[in-house]
Short mmCIF file of C-alpha atoms in Angstrom, two decimals:
data_model
loop_
_atom_site.label_atom_id
_atom_site.label_comp_id
_atom_site.label_asym_id
_atom_site.label_seq_id
_atom_site.Cartn_x
_atom_site.Cartn_y
_atom_site.Cartn_z
CA UNK A 33 -7.64 -31.74 1.86
CA UNK A 34 -7.97 -30.75 5.52
CA UNK A 35 -10.99 -29.41 7.37
CA UNK A 36 -9.84 -25.86 6.74
CA UNK A 37 -9.75 -26.45 2.98
CA UNK A 38 -13.14 -28.16 3.06
CA UNK A 39 -14.66 -25.22 4.91
CA UNK A 40 -13.22 -22.84 2.38
CA UNK A 41 -14.41 -24.97 -0.52
CA UNK A 42 -17.93 -24.90 0.88
CA UNK A 43 -17.77 -21.15 1.40
CA UNK A 44 -16.50 -20.70 -2.15
CA UNK A 45 -19.27 -22.89 -3.56
CA UNK A 46 -21.97 -20.97 -1.69
CA UNK A 47 -20.68 -17.41 -2.14
CA UNK A 48 -18.79 -17.24 -5.41
CA UNK A 49 -21.69 -16.28 -7.66
CA UNK A 50 -23.13 -13.57 -5.46
CA UNK A 51 -19.65 -12.10 -4.91
CA UNK A 52 -19.04 -12.12 -8.66
CA UNK A 53 -22.39 -10.47 -9.39
CA UNK A 54 -21.78 -7.80 -6.75
CA UNK A 55 -18.35 -6.96 -8.12
CA UNK A 56 -19.62 -7.14 -11.70
CA UNK A 57 -22.15 -4.42 -11.00
CA UNK A 58 -19.43 -2.32 -9.42
CA UNK A 59 -16.82 -2.67 -12.16
CA UNK A 60 -19.05 -3.28 -15.19
CA UNK A 61 -16.88 -5.87 -16.93
CA UNK A 62 -17.40 -9.58 -16.42
CA UNK A 63 -13.85 -10.75 -17.12
CA UNK A 64 -12.35 -8.11 -14.84
CA UNK A 65 -14.89 -8.94 -12.14
CA UNK A 66 -14.07 -12.63 -12.36
CA UNK A 67 -10.33 -11.96 -12.08
CA UNK A 68 -10.80 -9.65 -9.11
CA UNK A 69 -13.12 -12.04 -7.30
CA UNK A 70 -10.86 -15.02 -7.94
CA UNK A 71 -7.91 -13.12 -6.50
CA UNK A 72 -9.98 -12.01 -3.50
CA UNK A 73 -11.10 -15.59 -2.84
CA UNK A 74 -7.50 -16.77 -3.09
CA UNK A 75 -6.50 -14.18 -0.49
CA UNK A 76 -9.41 -15.30 1.67
CA UNK A 77 -8.21 -18.88 1.36
CA UNK A 78 -4.65 -17.86 2.23
CA UNK A 79 -5.94 -16.21 5.42
CA UNK A 80 -8.88 -18.52 5.95
CA UNK A 81 -8.28 -18.93 9.67
CA UNK A 82 -8.92 -15.20 10.08
CA UNK A 83 -11.45 -14.61 7.32
CA UNK A 84 -13.64 -17.52 8.41
CA UNK A 85 -14.21 -15.70 11.72
CA UNK A 86 -15.30 -12.52 9.95
CA UNK A 87 -18.99 -11.76 10.54
CA UNK A 88 -19.57 -11.62 6.77
CA UNK A 89 -16.79 -13.41 4.85
CA UNK A 90 -18.50 -12.75 1.52
CA UNK A 91 -18.43 -9.03 2.26
CA UNK A 92 -14.72 -9.38 3.05
CA UNK A 93 -14.18 -10.96 -0.36
CA UNK A 94 -16.12 -8.22 -2.13
CA UNK A 95 -14.27 -5.47 -0.31
CA UNK A 96 -10.93 -7.11 -1.14
CA UNK A 97 -11.93 -7.41 -4.78
CA UNK A 98 -13.03 -3.78 -4.96
CA UNK A 99 -9.82 -2.61 -3.27
CA UNK A 100 -7.82 -4.73 -5.71
CA UNK A 101 -9.73 -3.05 -8.51
CA UNK A 102 -8.66 0.38 -7.26
CA UNK A 103 -5.02 -0.77 -7.11
CA UNK A 104 -5.37 -2.31 -10.55
CA UNK A 105 -6.62 0.92 -12.07
CA UNK A 106 -3.99 2.96 -10.31
CA UNK A 107 -1.29 0.77 -11.78
CA UNK A 108 -2.69 0.82 -15.30
CA UNK A 109 -4.57 4.09 -15.55
CA UNK A 110 -2.09 5.49 -18.06
CA UNK A 111 -2.42 2.47 -20.31
CA UNK A 112 -6.07 1.45 -20.19
CA UNK A 113 -8.86 3.34 -21.79
CA UNK A 114 -12.22 3.33 -20.06
CA UNK A 115 -15.11 2.14 -22.23
CA UNK A 116 -17.46 4.95 -23.12
CA UNK A 117 -20.64 4.43 -21.08
CA UNK A 118 -22.60 5.94 -23.96
CA UNK A 119 -21.41 3.18 -26.27
CA UNK A 120 -22.33 0.53 -23.73
CA UNK A 121 -25.75 2.15 -23.35
CA UNK A 122 -26.39 1.99 -27.08
CA UNK A 123 -26.02 -1.77 -27.27
CA UNK A 124 -29.07 -3.30 -28.89
CA UNK A 125 -31.54 -4.68 -26.38
CA UNK A 126 -31.60 -8.01 -28.17
CA UNK A 127 -27.95 -8.66 -27.32
CA UNK A 128 -28.91 -9.83 -23.84
CA UNK A 129 -30.92 -12.65 -25.29
CA UNK A 130 -28.29 -13.60 -27.81
CA UNK A 131 -25.57 -14.99 -25.62
CA UNK A 132 -24.50 -12.34 -23.11
CA UNK A 133 -25.49 -13.50 -19.62
CA UNK A 134 -26.24 -9.98 -18.43
CA UNK A 135 -29.05 -7.61 -19.36
CA UNK A 136 -27.17 -4.89 -21.26
CA UNK A 137 -29.83 -2.23 -20.69
CA UNK A 138 -29.67 -2.54 -16.94
CA UNK A 139 -25.91 -2.92 -16.88
CA UNK A 140 -25.62 0.21 -19.03
CA UNK A 141 -27.96 2.08 -16.69
CA UNK A 142 -25.90 0.91 -13.72
CA UNK A 143 -22.68 2.00 -15.41
CA UNK A 144 -24.06 5.48 -15.81
CA UNK A 145 -24.35 5.77 -12.04
CA UNK A 146 -21.45 7.22 -10.07
CA UNK A 147 -19.11 4.49 -8.79
CA UNK A 148 -20.13 4.87 -5.16
CA UNK A 149 -23.83 4.59 -5.97
CA UNK A 150 -23.11 1.48 -8.01
CA UNK A 151 -21.26 -0.09 -5.10
CA UNK A 152 -24.11 0.68 -2.74
CA UNK A 153 -26.65 -0.82 -5.16
CA UNK A 154 -24.53 -3.94 -5.59
CA UNK A 155 -23.95 -4.49 -1.88
CA UNK A 156 -27.52 -3.78 -0.86
CA UNK A 157 -29.35 -5.58 -3.65
CA UNK A 158 -27.08 -8.40 -4.76
CA UNK A 159 -25.06 -9.20 -1.64
CA UNK A 160 -28.14 -8.36 0.44
CA UNK A 161 -26.21 -6.43 3.08
CA UNK A 162 -28.16 -4.13 5.36
CA UNK A 163 -27.46 -0.42 5.52
CA UNK A 164 -25.11 -0.56 8.50
CA UNK A 165 -22.98 -3.38 7.08
CA UNK A 166 -22.83 -1.62 3.72
CA UNK A 167 -21.73 1.56 5.47
CA UNK A 168 -19.08 -0.28 7.43
CA UNK A 169 -17.74 -2.03 4.36
CA UNK A 170 -17.50 1.17 2.32
CA UNK A 171 -16.26 3.30 5.20
CA UNK A 172 -19.14 5.76 5.01
CA UNK A 173 -22.07 6.58 7.31
CA UNK A 174 -25.42 4.74 7.15
CA UNK A 175 -27.11 8.01 6.20
CA UNK A 176 -24.77 8.37 3.24
CA UNK A 177 -25.58 4.81 2.19
CA UNK A 178 -29.30 5.60 2.28
CA UNK A 179 -28.76 8.79 0.31
CA UNK A 180 -26.71 6.98 -2.35
CA UNK A 181 -29.31 4.24 -2.56
CA UNK A 182 -32.19 6.69 -2.96
CA UNK A 183 -30.35 8.64 -5.68
CA UNK A 184 -29.33 5.46 -7.47
CA UNK A 185 -32.85 4.08 -7.51
CA UNK A 186 -34.22 7.39 -8.74
CA UNK A 187 -31.66 7.50 -11.55
CA UNK A 188 -32.29 3.88 -12.51
CA UNK A 189 -36.03 4.43 -12.48
CA UNK A 190 -35.72 7.37 -14.83
CA UNK A 191 -33.21 5.57 -17.02
CA UNK A 192 -35.02 2.26 -17.36
CA UNK A 193 -38.63 3.30 -17.45
CA UNK A 194 -38.81 4.66 -21.03
CA UNK A 195 -37.07 1.58 -22.42
CA UNK A 196 -39.46 -0.74 -20.64
CA UNK A 197 -42.44 1.20 -21.94
CA UNK A 198 -40.95 1.17 -25.41
CA UNK A 199 -40.43 -2.58 -25.07
CA UNK A 200 -44.11 -2.99 -24.15
CA UNK A 201 -45.22 -0.97 -27.15
CA UNK A 202 -43.12 -2.86 -29.67
CA UNK B 289 -44.45 -3.90 -17.61
CA UNK B 290 -46.51 -0.79 -18.12
CA UNK B 291 -46.35 0.94 -14.75
CA UNK B 292 -46.18 4.72 -14.79
CA UNK B 293 -43.09 4.37 -12.63
CA UNK B 294 -41.30 1.34 -11.26
CA UNK B 295 -41.41 0.72 -7.54
CA UNK B 296 -38.24 0.24 -5.55
CA UNK B 297 -38.96 -3.47 -5.29
CA UNK B 298 -39.39 -3.78 -9.04
CA UNK B 299 -36.13 -1.95 -9.61
CA UNK B 300 -34.34 -4.15 -7.10
CA UNK B 301 -35.71 -7.24 -8.78
CA UNK B 302 -34.68 -5.96 -12.20
CA UNK B 303 -31.13 -5.29 -10.99
CA UNK B 304 -30.85 -8.72 -9.36
CA UNK B 305 -32.29 -10.49 -12.39
CA UNK B 306 -29.95 -8.65 -14.72
CA UNK B 307 -27.03 -10.67 -13.40
CA UNK B 308 -28.58 -13.92 -12.17
CA UNK B 309 -27.19 -15.89 -15.06
CA UNK B 310 -23.62 -14.79 -14.28
CA UNK B 311 -21.61 -17.58 -12.69
CA UNK B 312 -18.07 -17.91 -11.44
CA UNK B 313 -16.35 -20.41 -13.72
CA UNK B 314 -13.03 -20.75 -11.91
CA UNK B 315 -12.79 -24.07 -10.03
CA UNK B 316 -12.07 -24.08 -6.29
CA UNK B 317 -8.85 -26.04 -6.88
CA UNK B 318 -7.44 -23.15 -8.91
CA UNK B 319 -8.30 -20.69 -6.14
CA UNK B 320 -6.68 -22.90 -3.49
CA UNK B 321 -3.58 -23.28 -5.66
CA UNK B 322 -3.31 -19.51 -6.04
CA UNK B 323 -3.70 -19.11 -2.27
CA UNK B 324 -0.64 -21.31 -1.74
CA UNK B 325 1.38 -18.90 -3.88
CA UNK B 326 0.10 -15.99 -1.81
CA UNK B 327 1.05 -17.75 1.42
CA UNK B 328 4.52 -18.53 0.07
CA UNK B 329 4.98 -14.89 -0.89
CA UNK B 330 4.08 -13.80 2.64
CA UNK B 331 7.11 -15.67 3.94
CA UNK B 332 9.24 -12.98 2.33
CA UNK B 333 7.62 -9.80 3.63
CA UNK B 334 10.88 -8.09 4.46
CA UNK B 335 12.09 -8.33 0.90
CA UNK B 336 9.24 -6.07 -0.12
CA UNK B 337 9.97 -3.81 2.82
CA UNK B 338 13.58 -3.66 1.82
CA UNK B 339 12.66 -2.59 -1.68
CA UNK B 340 10.86 0.43 -0.32
CA UNK B 341 13.82 1.39 1.76
CA UNK B 342 16.38 0.75 -0.95
CA UNK B 343 14.37 2.93 -3.28
CA UNK B 344 14.96 5.80 -0.87
CA UNK B 345 17.92 8.08 -0.98
CA UNK B 346 20.05 6.72 1.81
CA UNK B 347 21.10 3.40 3.17
CA UNK B 348 22.62 2.73 6.55
CA UNK B 349 25.98 1.15 5.95
CA UNK B 350 29.10 0.39 7.89
CA UNK B 351 32.47 1.98 7.42
CA UNK B 352 34.61 1.13 4.43
CA UNK B 353 35.74 -2.45 4.45
CA UNK B 354 38.61 -4.50 3.05
CA UNK B 355 38.70 -4.44 -0.70
CA UNK B 356 40.12 -7.88 -1.21
CA UNK B 357 38.62 -11.25 -0.48
CA UNK B 358 40.02 -13.32 2.29
CA UNK B 359 41.04 -16.90 1.57
CA UNK B 360 38.13 -19.27 1.25
CA UNK B 361 36.54 -20.45 4.45
CA UNK B 362 35.18 -23.92 5.27
CA UNK B 363 31.87 -24.84 3.68
CA UNK B 364 30.09 -23.88 6.88
CA UNK B 365 31.28 -21.23 9.30
CA UNK B 366 29.39 -21.33 12.57
CA UNK B 367 29.21 -18.39 14.95
CA UNK B 368 26.73 -17.57 17.63
CA UNK B 369 25.34 -14.54 15.86
CA UNK B 370 25.11 -15.93 12.35
CA UNK B 371 25.85 -18.92 10.14
CA UNK B 372 26.93 -18.93 6.51
CA UNK B 373 26.69 -22.18 4.56
CA UNK B 374 27.79 -22.65 0.96
CA UNK B 375 25.45 -25.16 -0.64
CA UNK B 376 26.28 -27.69 -3.31
CA UNK B 377 24.09 -25.92 -5.87
CA UNK B 378 26.06 -22.71 -5.44
CA UNK B 379 23.51 -21.01 -3.22
CA UNK B 380 24.60 -19.33 -0.02
CA UNK B 381 22.42 -19.86 3.04
CA UNK B 382 22.70 -17.22 5.74
CA UNK B 383 21.10 -17.56 9.15
CA UNK B 384 21.21 -14.49 11.37
CA UNK B 385 20.27 -14.87 15.01
CA UNK B 386 21.80 -11.73 16.50
CA UNK B 387 22.68 -8.42 14.94
CA UNK B 388 26.35 -8.68 15.88
CA UNK B 389 29.66 -8.69 14.00
CA UNK B 390 28.45 -7.28 10.66
CA UNK B 391 32.04 -6.88 9.50
CA UNK B 392 32.70 -10.58 10.10
CA UNK B 393 29.59 -11.59 8.19
CA UNK B 394 30.45 -9.23 5.35
CA UNK B 395 34.00 -10.58 5.19
CA UNK B 396 32.75 -14.17 5.11
CA UNK B 397 30.23 -13.49 2.35
CA UNK B 398 32.73 -11.55 0.25
CA UNK B 399 35.11 -14.47 0.59
CA UNK B 400 32.39 -16.52 -1.07
CA UNK B 401 32.48 -14.07 -3.96
CA UNK B 402 29.32 -12.21 -3.02
CA UNK B 403 29.50 -8.43 -3.50
CA UNK B 404 27.77 -7.41 -0.32
CA UNK B 405 27.49 -4.72 2.28
CA UNK B 406 26.33 -5.69 5.75
CA UNK B 407 25.23 -3.14 8.29
CA UNK B 408 23.65 -3.67 11.69
CA UNK B 409 22.52 -0.30 13.05
CA UNK B 410 24.34 2.78 14.02
CA UNK B 411 26.71 4.11 11.37
CA UNK B 412 25.76 7.07 9.25
CA UNK B 413 24.69 6.42 5.63
CA UNK B 414 27.52 5.68 3.25
CA UNK B 415 27.07 7.77 0.09
CA UNK B 416 28.97 5.12 -1.84
CA UNK B 417 26.04 2.72 -1.56
CA UNK B 418 23.48 3.65 -4.15
CA UNK B 419 20.22 1.80 -4.72
CA UNK B 420 20.17 -0.50 -7.74
CA UNK B 421 16.91 -0.12 -9.71
CA UNK B 422 15.17 -3.47 -9.63
CA UNK B 423 11.83 -5.22 -9.49
CA UNK B 424 10.36 -7.51 -6.87
CA UNK B 425 10.58 -10.36 -9.35
CA UNK B 426 14.28 -9.76 -9.92
CA UNK B 427 14.97 -9.42 -6.22
CA UNK B 428 13.19 -12.70 -5.55
CA UNK B 429 15.25 -14.44 -8.20
CA UNK B 430 18.40 -13.31 -6.38
CA UNK B 431 17.33 -14.66 -3.05
CA UNK B 432 14.63 -15.80 -0.74
CA UNK B 433 14.22 -14.26 2.67
CA UNK B 434 12.46 -16.06 5.51
CA UNK B 435 12.30 -13.84 8.57
CA UNK B 436 11.24 -15.49 11.80
CA UNK B 437 10.72 -14.07 15.25
CA UNK B 438 14.16 -14.95 16.59
CA UNK B 439 16.22 -15.30 13.45
CA UNK B 440 16.21 -14.60 9.73
CA UNK B 441 17.25 -17.03 7.04
CA UNK B 442 18.16 -15.98 3.54
CA UNK B 443 19.17 -18.14 0.64
CA UNK B 444 21.12 -16.18 -1.96
CA UNK B 445 21.55 -17.34 -5.53
CA UNK B 446 24.67 -15.37 -6.61
CA UNK B 447 24.43 -16.07 -10.39
CA UNK B 448 21.07 -14.30 -10.43
CA UNK B 449 22.60 -11.01 -9.31
CA UNK B 450 22.24 -8.52 -12.17
CA UNK B 451 25.45 -7.13 -13.69
CA UNK B 452 26.77 -4.31 -11.57
CA UNK B 453 24.57 -5.13 -8.60
CA UNK B 454 25.48 -6.16 -5.09
CA UNK B 455 23.55 -7.08 -2.02
CA UNK B 456 22.88 -4.92 1.00
CA UNK B 457 21.88 -6.62 4.24
CA UNK B 458 20.97 -4.09 6.82
CA UNK B 459 19.09 -3.18 9.91
CA UNK B 460 18.05 0.39 10.32
CA UNK B 461 16.14 1.99 13.15
CA UNK B 462 12.82 3.28 11.86
CA UNK B 463 12.81 1.01 8.83
CA UNK B 464 9.41 0.94 7.16
CA UNK B 465 8.29 -2.67 7.43
CA UNK B 466 5.03 -3.99 6.05
CA UNK B 467 2.37 -4.63 8.75
CA UNK B 468 2.67 -8.40 8.43
CA UNK B 469 6.38 -8.13 9.31
CA UNK B 470 5.70 -6.68 12.77
CA UNK B 471 7.37 -8.81 15.44
CA UNK B 472 9.71 -10.45 12.95
CA UNK B 473 13.47 -10.21 12.97
CA UNK B 474 14.24 -6.57 12.07
CA UNK B 475 16.39 -7.11 9.01
CA UNK B 476 16.07 -6.20 5.37
CA UNK B 477 17.78 -7.08 2.10
CA UNK B 478 18.05 -4.99 -1.02
CA UNK B 479 20.12 -4.52 -4.16
CA UNK B 480 22.72 -1.77 -4.41
CA UNK B 481 25.10 -0.73 -7.17
CA UNK B 482 28.26 -2.78 -6.73
CA UNK B 483 31.37 -0.72 -6.08
CA UNK B 484 34.69 -1.12 -4.33
CA UNK B 485 33.59 1.27 -1.59
CA UNK B 486 30.16 -0.23 -1.02
CA UNK B 487 30.24 -3.95 -1.78
CA UNK B 488 34.00 -4.56 -2.05
CA UNK B 489 34.04 -5.30 -5.76
#
């Protein structure tokens, strides 16, 4: 394994989980997110000489994964049925503690957000990108990023608060 | 947590914590292996470009050509513009260095039993050459295309040609090439419906 491969292996080791979590929040399904991120990392590895010079290679991977997701849906949109967010939201709260690695209440609340807001939340909170990098990656203005973030947080606050109070009471 | 309303920081923490136990389970070796496949695929960018063009209505083709095969030629015919080599495994290796003498190349390939139409710029579209519906996978099974900056090499596997299909090797001004093919030898390969008028058989 040459230096190039070693560098990529180190990058993969350091970034894979945060990339997966970011994409998971955007797409809402762990298996799909893992497939998309794996493919994006493979593309990064195939072009590692270029990607390694990118100011934020992890952001490159996430953007590639999200773009691949759009292509994936376009190819299969006539064959795949979207899960009903309402059904996801009604999952029992205990399921998170019984094997699933994600908190279903928060994931359900995230899935009820519009796709763009979800992407902004994922990039800002999980990948820890600042507003300008998030804007650049999504091809929107920083002001739009801030507006999406504010709306997303407001919606999440409203969505999660009653459940947390209920949890405290029980 | 019994706050009247969660702060932004608390929400951010809740979102982060909701996925902290999610981990990528695919080993790096698998990713690197997949990247090799991607790199190998990039060596054939013009095949994909050719598909897009072949899917269109018209193909640039030369005038009608001889309908019978010439007598077999030596295993390797060497010309300045192109080289055709019949390989022991039945594959035909074509190296094109200059877009000259398309008729000669077409004649040589047809003599090898390959239903083919070769066109290097200029002539109006020949309505006899119709695109053959195919997939990238099928096209790749027929041949591999390695375009370089100064020449293009293609290795054709004739038995993999679908029934009723022939090959079209062409150069067309304004051809839609994928971005990664910029600067490469301006040639494309696609499948067409075999016919006497188009591919000679």
